[in-house]
Short mmCIF file of C-alpha atoms in Angstrom, two decimals:
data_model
loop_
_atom_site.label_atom_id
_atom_site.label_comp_id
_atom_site.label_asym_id
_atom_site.label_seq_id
_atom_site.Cartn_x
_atom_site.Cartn_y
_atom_site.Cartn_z
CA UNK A 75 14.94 -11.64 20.29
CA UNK A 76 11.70 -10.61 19.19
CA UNK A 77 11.13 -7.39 18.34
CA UNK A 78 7.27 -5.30 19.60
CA UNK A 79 5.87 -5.55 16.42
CA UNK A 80 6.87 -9.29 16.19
CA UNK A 81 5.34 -9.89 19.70
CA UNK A 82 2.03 -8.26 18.81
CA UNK A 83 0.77 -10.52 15.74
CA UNK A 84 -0.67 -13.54 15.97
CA UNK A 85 -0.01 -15.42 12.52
CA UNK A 86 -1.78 -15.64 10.34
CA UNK A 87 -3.06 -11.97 9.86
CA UNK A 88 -3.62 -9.07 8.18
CA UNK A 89 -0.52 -6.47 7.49
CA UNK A 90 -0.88 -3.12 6.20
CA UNK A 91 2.07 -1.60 4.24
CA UNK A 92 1.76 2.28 4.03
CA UNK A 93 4.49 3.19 1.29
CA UNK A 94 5.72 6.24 0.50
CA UNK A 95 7.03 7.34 -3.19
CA UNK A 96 7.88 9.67 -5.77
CA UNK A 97 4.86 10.54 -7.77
CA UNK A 98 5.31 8.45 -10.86
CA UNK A 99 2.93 5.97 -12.73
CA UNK A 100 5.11 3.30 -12.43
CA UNK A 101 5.36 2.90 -8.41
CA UNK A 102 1.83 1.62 -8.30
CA UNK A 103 2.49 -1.29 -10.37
CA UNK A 104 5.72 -1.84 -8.96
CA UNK A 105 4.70 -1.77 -5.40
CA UNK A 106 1.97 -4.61 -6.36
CA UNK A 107 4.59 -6.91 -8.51
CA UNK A 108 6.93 -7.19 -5.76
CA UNK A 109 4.59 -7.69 -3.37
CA UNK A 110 2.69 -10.27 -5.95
CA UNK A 111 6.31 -12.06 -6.35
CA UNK A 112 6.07 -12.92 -2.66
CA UNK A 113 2.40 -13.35 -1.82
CA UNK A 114 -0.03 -13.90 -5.22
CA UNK A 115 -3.32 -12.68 -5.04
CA UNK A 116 -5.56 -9.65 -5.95
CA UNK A 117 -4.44 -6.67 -4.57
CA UNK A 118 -6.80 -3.07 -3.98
CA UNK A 119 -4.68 -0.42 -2.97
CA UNK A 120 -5.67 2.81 -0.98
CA UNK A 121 -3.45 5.44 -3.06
CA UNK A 122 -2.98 9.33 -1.87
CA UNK A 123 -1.30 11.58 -3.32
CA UNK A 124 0.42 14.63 -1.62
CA UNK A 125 -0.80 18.47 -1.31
CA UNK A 126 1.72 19.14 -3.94
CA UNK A 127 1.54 16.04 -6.12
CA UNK A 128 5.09 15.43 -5.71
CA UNK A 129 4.88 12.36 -3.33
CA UNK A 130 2.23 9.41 -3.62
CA UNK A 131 1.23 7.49 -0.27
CA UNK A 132 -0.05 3.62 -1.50
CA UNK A 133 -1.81 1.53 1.54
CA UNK A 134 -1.64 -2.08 0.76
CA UNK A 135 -2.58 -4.87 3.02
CA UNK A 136 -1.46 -8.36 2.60
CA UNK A 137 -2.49 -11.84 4.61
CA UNK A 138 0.98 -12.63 6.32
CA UNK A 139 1.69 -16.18 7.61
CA UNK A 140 4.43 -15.04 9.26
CA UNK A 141 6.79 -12.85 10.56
CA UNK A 142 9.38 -13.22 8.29
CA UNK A 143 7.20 -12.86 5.26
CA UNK A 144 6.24 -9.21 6.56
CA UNK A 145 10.39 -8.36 6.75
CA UNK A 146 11.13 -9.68 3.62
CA UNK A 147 7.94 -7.70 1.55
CA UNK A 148 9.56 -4.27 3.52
CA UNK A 149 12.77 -5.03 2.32
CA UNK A 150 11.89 -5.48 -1.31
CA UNK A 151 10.00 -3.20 -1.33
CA UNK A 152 12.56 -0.17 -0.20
CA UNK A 153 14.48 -1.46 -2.91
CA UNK A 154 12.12 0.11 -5.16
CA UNK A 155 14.14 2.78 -6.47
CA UNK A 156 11.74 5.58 -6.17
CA UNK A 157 9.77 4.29 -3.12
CA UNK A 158 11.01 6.99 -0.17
CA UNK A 159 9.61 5.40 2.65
CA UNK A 160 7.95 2.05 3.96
CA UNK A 161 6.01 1.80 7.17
#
């Protein structure tokens, strides 16, 4: 069963990750290797950090050819130990 989000993209497209992490220099470059592991290319992110610096929010859109592409790249990228949240 497909779910909304599934049903609303028309492949191929454009996917915008917002992730959510623990202020750190390394969760830049991490966010962009695991997402280079899956889809290769030259990525510009959109980085934010919070009113208390504790917390950076990275925007990072990718060129999906599929659905399953976009759940696997969320996955992964949760895994990330210092990533807090992936939308």
């Amino acid at each position: 069963m497909k779910t909304k989000l599934e049903e609303s993209l028309k492949f191929p497209c454009f996917f915008t990750y917002k992730v959510i992490g623990i202020a750190k220099p390394e969760l830049i470059d991490n966010v962009i290797k695991v997402i280079q592991l899956r889809i290769p290319g030259d990525y510009i992110p959109i980085i934010k950090s919070s009113s208390k610096g504790n917390y950076l929010s990275i925007s990072i859109t990718i060129y999906a050819n599929n659905f399953t592409q976009i759940e696997n790249l969320y996955n992964d990228i949760n895994k990330i130990n210092i990533v807090r949240m992936v939308l």
